[in-house]
Amino acid sequence: MEVGQVLHMNAGTGETSYSNNSHLQKKVISMTMPIIEEAMTNLYSSTLPSSLVIADLGCSSGHNSLFVVSELIKIVEKLRQKSGHQSLEIQVLLNDLPGNDFNTIFKSLPSIQKNLSNQLEAKDAGPYFFSGVPGSFYGRLFMKKSLHFLHSSYSLHWLSQVPEQIENNKRNIYIASTSPPNVPKAYSSQFQRDFSTFLKCRAEEMVTGGRMVLTFMGRKSEDPTNKDGSNSMWEFLAMALNDMVSKGVIKEEKMDSFNIPHYTPSLSEVKCEILEEGSFLIDRLELSEINRSTYYKEYNHSNISEIAANSIRAVAESLLVSHFGDGIIEKVFSKYKEILSENISQDQILLGITNLIISVTKK
């Protein structure tokens, strides 16, 4: 599977779109904002730039796409006014894979810019320039030493490819309790290669003293087979797919050849790669957890199984369609909702989601 050519979040604003099923991602960004603000404040104070280039990697589409960069512009403007400096030109580079719904982002840009202008007190703020940069962040995206600030949220747990030589992970689509020992090792090795490549590319593109804040799903345990909120959701989806196999809707060999290009690393795995690559100083490396039950209550989600199913569908449907075809999607997710409903009483669907937050400075 060519992940870079296949993976994209569901486009548009419909019931199963990413735009309508990314409240969790918005909550994670909001929780991370103090660290983002700290990093930008330190960057501005130490460099006093006359212009800034900000990149958001894995921007996706919908309500969250321009949220962080809008907040960053407001932070910079506040710092600029406080210090009595002249206004800055700011270039914003929005990156995602080629299949991303960039059209929705840029259609919303005029209203975002208008709201931003109304919120900023200074009339001489800006100007701001927005550009889309399609491509995989597991390769070079920008010119050398061109970036001052880089942000990425809920993207780096997606791998560049499904790990090789895991054909024996039968009836599973991810690391599960029944996976052979080589499977978690293959996933871990793939993450190490990908994250190392990511760091090398960003090291070339960032200026000395530039800041980078990354947030992605992780795990508390060093054992990747331990159940967490992420593993459970993929196991339930595997159950739905296996049900399709038993009914003859999906061929068994088709099921056995499908695995999700996704990995939730531990804090030590991430730290090891940063230190080994050697281009960045670690300012913060933290774990945070979101309680799914609390999250659902906050957003008044009464039908938990439907919301949970739609959130997975919004991020994984493109992978399923590419492998199995679009004819099975409604049946799979109908069964998936049924399985989730059956497991709510066991609290497996409400397991907490662990997030890793990394703030680094380019040496």
Short mmCIF file of C-alpha atoms in Angstrom, two decimals:
data_model
loop_
_atom_site.label_atom_id
_atom_site.label_comp_id
_atom_site.label_asym_id
_atom_site.label_seq_id
_atom_site.Cartn_x
_atom_site.Cartn_y
_atom_site.Cartn_z
CA MET A 1 0.00 0.00 0.00
CA GLU A 2 1.35 3.40 -1.04
CA VAL A 3 0.23 5.25 2.09
CA GLY A 4 1.21 8.67 0.76
CA GLN A 5 -1.04 8.20 -2.29
CA VAL A 6 -3.94 6.60 -0.40
CA LEU A 7 -4.31 8.06 3.08
CA HIS A 8 -6.43 11.14 3.59
CA MET A 9 -9.02 12.21 6.11
CA ASN A 10 -12.64 12.18 4.89
CA ALA A 11 -13.31 15.36 2.93
CA GLY A 12 -16.21 17.80 3.06
CA THR A 13 -18.56 18.58 5.94
CA GLY A 14 -20.85 15.53 5.94
CA GLU A 15 -21.77 13.19 8.81
CA THR A 16 -18.64 11.03 8.42
CA SER A 17 -16.28 13.84 7.38
CA TYR A 18 -13.13 14.61 9.32
CA SER A 19 -14.38 18.16 9.78
CA ASN A 20 -17.38 16.88 11.76
CA ASN A 21 -15.45 14.18 13.62
CA SER A 22 -12.31 15.91 14.84
CA HIS A 23 -13.46 17.36 18.17
CA LEU A 24 -10.96 15.11 19.95
CA GLN A 25 -8.13 16.52 17.86
CA LYS A 26 -9.30 20.06 18.69
CA LYS A 27 -9.27 19.22 22.39
CA VAL A 28 -5.71 17.87 22.11
CA ILE A 29 -4.57 21.06 20.34
CA SER A 30 -6.23 23.21 23.02
CA MET A 31 -4.48 21.23 25.77
CA THR A 32 -1.15 21.75 23.99
CA MET A 33 -1.58 25.50 23.43
CA PRO A 34 0.36 26.57 26.58
CA ILE A 35 3.41 24.65 25.31
CA ILE A 36 2.96 26.05 21.80
CA GLU A 37 2.74 29.58 23.23
CA GLU A 38 5.82 28.99 25.38
CA ALA A 39 7.82 27.80 22.36
CA MET A 40 6.78 30.75 20.20
CA THR A 41 7.47 33.22 23.03
CA ASN A 42 10.97 31.81 23.49
CA LEU A 43 11.59 31.92 19.74
CA TYR A 44 10.49 35.54 19.44
CA SER A 45 12.36 36.70 22.53
CA SER A 46 15.63 35.04 21.52
CA THR A 47 15.65 35.98 17.83
CA LEU A 48 13.51 39.16 17.48
CA PRO A 49 12.66 38.25 13.86
CA SER A 50 11.57 40.79 11.25
CA SER A 51 9.63 38.03 9.45
CA LEU A 52 8.48 34.52 10.33
CA VAL A 53 7.84 31.32 8.41
CA ILE A 54 5.47 28.93 10.19
CA ALA A 55 4.65 25.42 8.97
CA ASP A 56 1.81 23.16 10.09
CA LEU A 57 2.42 19.56 9.04
CA GLY A 58 -0.55 17.24 8.68
CA CYS A 59 -2.96 20.19 8.65
CA SER A 60 -5.88 18.08 7.31
CA SER A 61 -9.07 20.07 6.65
CA GLY A 62 -12.00 21.47 8.59
CA HIS A 63 -12.27 23.49 11.79
CA ASN A 64 -8.81 22.61 13.15
CA SER A 65 -6.74 23.32 10.03
CA LEU A 66 -6.20 27.04 10.65
CA PHE A 67 -6.80 27.10 14.40
CA VAL A 68 -3.17 26.71 15.51
CA VAL A 69 -1.68 29.10 12.95
CA SER A 70 -4.32 31.71 13.82
CA GLU A 71 -3.43 31.37 17.50
CA LEU A 72 0.29 31.61 16.67
CA ILE A 73 -0.26 34.82 14.72
CA LYS A 74 -2.14 36.28 17.70
CA ILE A 75 0.68 35.26 20.06
CA VAL A 76 3.31 36.87 17.81
CA GLU A 77 1.27 40.05 17.45
CA LYS A 78 0.86 40.29 21.21
CA LEU A 79 4.61 39.87 21.74
CA ARG A 80 5.35 42.35 18.99
CA GLN A 81 3.12 45.04 20.49
CA LYS A 82 4.44 44.44 23.99
CA SER A 83 8.03 44.94 22.83
CA GLY A 84 7.16 47.93 20.62
CA HIS A 85 8.54 46.36 17.44
CA GLN A 86 7.36 46.90 13.89
CA SER A 87 4.86 44.49 12.36
CA LEU A 88 6.11 41.18 10.94
CA GLU A 89 5.43 39.55 7.63
CA ILE A 90 4.36 35.98 8.37
CA GLN A 91 4.25 33.16 5.87
CA VAL A 92 2.12 30.15 6.80
CA LEU A 93 2.81 26.83 5.04
CA LEU A 94 0.05 24.22 5.33
CA ASN A 95 1.17 20.67 4.58
CA ASP A 96 -0.60 17.38 4.17
CA LEU A 97 -0.63 14.43 1.79
CA PRO A 98 -1.77 15.07 -1.82
CA GLY A 99 -5.22 13.55 -1.20
CA ASN A 100 -6.02 16.10 1.51
CA ASP A 101 -9.03 18.37 1.04
CA PHE A 102 -7.02 21.57 0.53
CA ASN A 103 -9.97 23.16 -1.29
CA THR A 104 -12.04 23.29 1.91
CA ILE A 105 -9.15 24.94 3.74
CA PHE A 106 -8.67 27.70 1.21
CA LYS A 107 -12.40 28.31 0.82
CA SER A 108 -12.52 29.06 4.55
CA LEU A 109 -9.42 31.27 4.46
CA PRO A 110 -11.13 34.64 3.72
CA SER A 111 -13.44 34.31 6.75
CA ILE A 112 -10.54 33.18 8.95
CA GLN A 113 -8.44 36.16 7.85
CA LYS A 114 -11.36 38.53 8.49
CA ASN A 115 -11.92 37.12 11.99
CA LEU A 116 -8.21 37.35 12.69
CA SER A 117 -8.10 40.96 11.56
CA ASN A 118 -11.06 41.81 13.82
CA GLN A 119 -9.41 40.12 16.82
CA LEU A 120 -6.06 41.88 16.41
CA GLU A 121 -5.97 45.31 18.03
CA ALA A 122 -3.20 46.78 15.89
CA LYS A 123 -4.26 47.96 12.44
CA ASP A 124 -0.69 47.64 11.13
CA ALA A 125 -0.52 43.88 11.84
CA GLY A 126 0.68 41.60 9.07
CA PRO A 127 0.67 40.96 6.20
CA TYR A 128 0.16 37.19 6.32
CA PHE A 129 0.66 34.81 3.40
CA PHE A 130 -0.86 31.30 3.27
CA SER A 131 0.30 28.48 0.98
CA GLY A 132 -0.48 24.78 0.63
CA VAL A 133 2.37 22.28 0.41
CA PRO A 134 1.18 18.79 -0.61
CA GLY A 135 3.58 15.95 0.12
CA SER A 136 4.77 13.46 2.73
CA PHE A 137 6.61 14.88 5.73
CA TYR A 138 8.77 11.76 5.61
CA GLY A 139 10.76 13.62 2.96
CA ARG A 140 11.96 17.18 2.30
CA LEU A 141 9.17 19.73 1.89
CA PHE A 142 10.79 23.15 2.29
CA MET A 143 13.98 25.00 1.40
CA LYS A 144 17.01 24.69 3.65
CA LYS A 145 17.03 26.90 6.75
CA SER A 146 13.69 28.49 5.86
CA LEU A 147 11.43 27.57 8.81
CA HIS A 148 11.27 29.41 12.14
CA PHE A 149 8.40 27.52 13.78
CA LEU A 150 6.95 24.11 13.00
CA HIS A 151 3.84 22.50 14.44
CA SER A 152 2.27 19.09 13.91
CA SER A 153 -0.63 17.56 15.80
CA TYR A 154 -2.08 14.05 15.52
CA SER A 155 -0.14 13.17 12.36
CA LEU A 156 3.13 11.48 13.29
CA HIS A 157 1.45 8.33 14.58
CA TRP A 158 0.73 7.60 10.88
CA LEU A 159 3.61 5.67 9.33
CA SER A 160 5.02 6.12 5.84
CA GLN A 161 4.11 2.50 5.05
CA VAL A 162 2.75 -0.67 6.56
CA PRO A 163 5.71 -2.52 8.14
CA GLU A 164 7.17 -5.26 5.97
CA GLN A 165 7.11 -9.00 6.74
CA ILE A 166 4.01 -9.04 8.96
CA GLU A 167 2.01 -11.36 6.70
CA ASN A 168 1.58 -13.69 9.70
CA ASN A 169 -0.52 -11.08 11.56
CA LYS A 170 -3.59 -12.99 10.45
CA ARG A 171 -7.10 -11.82 11.44
CA ASN A 172 -5.57 -8.68 12.95
CA ILE A 173 -5.11 -5.24 11.39
CA TYR A 174 -2.69 -3.80 13.97
CA ILE A 175 -0.71 -4.89 17.02
CA ALA A 176 -3.03 -7.14 19.02
CA SER A 177 -2.74 -9.61 21.88
CA THR A 178 -2.81 -12.43 19.30
CA SER A 179 -0.14 -10.88 17.05
CA PRO A 180 3.10 -12.90 16.65
CA PRO A 181 6.18 -11.35 18.38
CA ASN A 182 7.65 -10.11 15.07
CA VAL A 183 4.67 -7.78 14.49
CA PRO A 184 5.20 -5.26 17.31
CA LYS A 185 8.94 -5.34 16.54
CA ALA A 186 8.26 -4.54 12.87
CA TYR A 187 5.96 -1.66 13.80
CA SER A 188 8.49 -0.25 16.25
CA SER A 189 11.30 -0.48 13.67
CA GLN A 190 9.17 1.24 11.04
CA PHE A 191 8.39 4.09 13.46
CA GLN A 192 12.07 4.49 14.31
CA ARG A 193 13.01 4.75 10.62
CA ASP A 194 10.17 7.16 9.88
CA PHE A 195 10.67 9.45 12.86
CA SER A 196 14.42 9.56 12.29
CA THR A 197 13.80 10.55 8.65
CA PHE A 198 11.30 13.19 9.76
CA LEU A 199 13.83 14.73 12.17
CA LYS A 200 16.63 14.72 9.57
CA CYS A 201 14.43 16.50 7.02
CA ARG A 202 13.22 19.12 9.51
CA ALA A 203 16.79 19.69 10.72
CA GLU A 204 17.75 20.76 7.21
CA GLU A 205 14.71 23.00 6.79
CA MET A 206 14.75 24.84 10.13
CA VAL A 207 16.87 27.83 11.08
CA THR A 208 19.19 27.64 14.09
CA GLY A 209 17.12 28.45 17.16
CA GLY A 210 13.86 27.49 15.42
CA ARG A 211 11.18 25.78 17.49
CA MET A 212 9.15 22.65 16.79
CA VAL A 213 6.13 21.38 18.77
CA LEU A 214 4.81 17.90 17.94
CA THR A 215 1.82 16.10 19.43
CA PHE A 216 0.78 12.58 18.55
CA MET A 217 -0.83 9.50 20.05
CA GLY A 218 1.48 7.44 22.21
CA ARG A 219 1.42 4.95 25.03
CA LYS A 220 2.46 4.84 28.69
CA SER A 221 3.74 1.26 28.65
CA GLU A 222 6.96 0.13 27.03
CA ASP A 223 5.02 -2.93 25.81
CA PRO A 224 3.24 -2.09 22.51
CA THR A 225 0.82 -5.02 22.99
CA ASN A 226 -0.67 -3.47 26.15
CA LYS A 227 -4.24 -2.39 25.59
CA ASP A 228 -4.84 1.32 25.34
CA GLY A 229 -7.52 3.51 23.76
CA SER A 230 -5.93 3.29 20.32
CA ASN A 231 -5.26 -0.47 20.23
CA SER A 232 -8.79 -1.30 21.36
CA MET A 233 -10.44 0.74 18.62
CA TRP A 234 -8.40 -1.05 15.94
CA GLU A 235 -9.15 -4.45 17.51
CA PHE A 236 -12.89 -3.72 17.36
CA LEU A 237 -12.54 -2.73 13.68
CA ALA A 238 -10.70 -6.02 13.03
CA MET A 239 -13.66 -7.84 14.63
CA ALA A 240 -16.03 -6.07 12.22
CA LEU A 241 -13.87 -7.00 9.23
CA ASN A 242 -13.60 -10.62 10.39
CA ASP A 243 -17.38 -10.73 10.63
CA MET A 244 -17.46 -9.70 6.95
CA VAL A 245 -15.08 -12.61 6.21
CA SER A 246 -17.35 -15.10 8.00
CA LYS A 247 -20.30 -13.85 5.90
CA GLY A 248 -18.34 -14.12 2.66
CA VAL A 249 -18.38 -10.37 2.03
CA ILE A 250 -14.56 -10.17 2.28
CA LYS A 251 -12.15 -12.89 1.20
CA GLU A 252 -9.96 -14.24 4.01
CA GLU A 253 -6.70 -13.60 2.13
CA LYS A 254 -7.78 -10.00 1.56
CA MET A 255 -8.37 -9.58 5.29
CA ASP A 256 -5.04 -11.19 6.20
CA SER A 257 -3.12 -8.83 3.92
CA PHE A 258 -4.54 -5.64 5.48
CA ASN A 259 -2.75 -3.79 8.29
CA ILE A 260 -3.05 -0.22 9.52
CA PRO A 261 0.04 2.05 9.00
CA HIS A 262 -0.26 3.49 12.49
CA TYR A 263 1.93 3.29 15.61
CA THR A 264 1.73 4.76 19.10
CA PRO A 265 5.29 5.01 20.49
CA SER A 266 6.41 5.26 24.09
CA LEU A 267 8.11 8.33 25.51
CA SER A 268 11.48 6.54 25.59
CA GLU A 269 11.22 5.53 21.90
CA VAL A 270 10.67 9.16 20.90
CA LYS A 271 13.42 10.49 23.17
CA CYS A 272 15.89 7.92 21.85
CA GLU A 273 15.33 8.98 18.22
CA ILE A 274 15.63 12.70 19.02
CA LEU A 275 18.89 12.19 20.90
CA GLU A 276 20.30 9.84 18.27
CA GLU A 277 19.51 12.21 15.38
CA GLY A 278 21.20 14.97 17.37
CA SER A 279 19.97 18.18 15.70
CA PHE A 280 17.49 19.25 18.38
CA LEU A 281 17.55 20.21 22.06
CA ILE A 282 14.62 18.81 24.02
CA ASP A 283 12.71 21.55 25.86
CA ARG A 284 9.70 19.44 26.81
CA LEU A 285 8.83 15.77 26.44
CA GLU A 286 5.58 14.97 28.19
CA LEU A 287 2.66 12.57 28.39
CA SER A 288 -0.94 13.68 28.68
CA GLU A 289 -4.13 11.65 28.78
CA ILE A 290 -7.67 12.34 27.66
CA ASN A 291 -10.44 10.40 29.34
CA ARG A 292 -12.83 9.35 26.57
CA SER A 293 -15.81 9.28 28.94
CA THR A 294 -15.18 12.87 30.04
CA TYR A 295 -14.60 13.92 26.44
CA TYR A 296 -17.92 12.46 25.28
CA LYS A 297 -19.76 14.19 28.14
CA GLU A 298 -18.11 17.54 27.34
CA TYR A 299 -19.43 17.43 23.80
CA ASN A 300 -22.85 16.06 24.82
CA HIS A 301 -22.37 12.93 22.75
CA SER A 302 -25.19 10.63 23.84
CA ASN A 303 -24.67 7.93 21.18
CA ILE A 304 -21.09 7.03 22.08
CA SER A 305 -20.77 4.06 19.73
CA GLU A 306 -21.89 6.12 16.71
CA ILE A 307 -19.52 8.98 17.53
CA ALA A 308 -16.61 6.58 18.11
CA ALA A 309 -17.32 4.72 14.86
CA ASN A 310 -17.56 7.94 12.84
CA SER A 311 -14.29 9.23 14.30
CA ILE A 312 -12.46 6.08 13.14
CA ARG A 313 -14.25 6.11 9.80
CA ALA A 314 -13.22 9.74 9.22
CA VAL A 315 -9.51 8.85 9.46
CA ALA A 316 -9.39 5.25 8.15
CA GLU A 317 -12.03 5.01 5.41
CA SER A 318 -9.58 5.91 2.63
CA LEU A 319 -7.33 2.98 3.62
CA LEU A 320 -10.25 0.54 3.74
CA VAL A 321 -11.64 1.67 0.37
CA SER A 322 -8.20 1.37 -1.25
CA HIS A 323 -7.79 -2.22 -0.05
CA PHE A 324 -11.33 -3.66 0.03
CA GLY A 325 -13.29 -1.33 -2.29
CA ASP A 326 -16.06 1.05 -1.31
CA GLY A 327 -18.84 -1.56 -1.57
CA ILE A 328 -18.27 -2.91 1.95
CA ILE A 329 -17.89 0.35 3.88
CA GLU A 330 -21.48 0.79 5.08
CA LYS A 331 -21.71 -2.86 6.18
CA VAL A 332 -18.36 -2.73 7.99
CA PHE A 333 -19.16 0.40 9.96
CA SER A 334 -22.69 -0.75 10.75
CA LYS A 335 -21.14 -3.87 12.33
CA TYR A 336 -18.43 -1.74 13.95
CA LYS A 337 -21.07 0.41 15.70
CA GLU A 338 -22.80 -2.76 16.88
CA ILE A 339 -19.53 -4.13 18.34
CA LEU A 340 -18.76 -0.83 20.03
CA SER A 341 -22.24 -0.75 21.59
CA GLU A 342 -21.71 -4.25 22.98
CA ASN A 343 -18.40 -3.25 24.54
CA ILE A 344 -19.43 0.04 26.15
CA SER A 345 -20.51 -1.84 29.27
CA GLN A 346 -16.97 -3.24 29.58
CA ASP A 347 -15.48 0.29 29.40
CA GLN A 348 -13.02 -0.85 26.71
CA ILE A 349 -14.32 1.81 24.35
CA LEU A 350 -13.79 4.43 27.09
CA LEU A 351 -10.11 3.74 27.71
CA GLY A 352 -8.02 6.90 27.99
CA ILE A 353 -6.07 8.23 25.03
CA THR A 354 -2.39 8.87 25.73
CA ASN A 355 -0.69 11.73 23.88
CA LEU A 356 2.98 12.60 23.56
CA ILE A 357 3.92 16.30 23.46
CA ILE A 358 7.41 17.24 22.27
CA SER A 359 8.86 20.73 22.19
CA VAL A 360 12.39 21.08 20.76
CA THR A 361 14.84 23.76 19.62
CA LYS A 362 16.98 23.42 16.50
CA LYS A 363 20.67 23.50 17.48
#
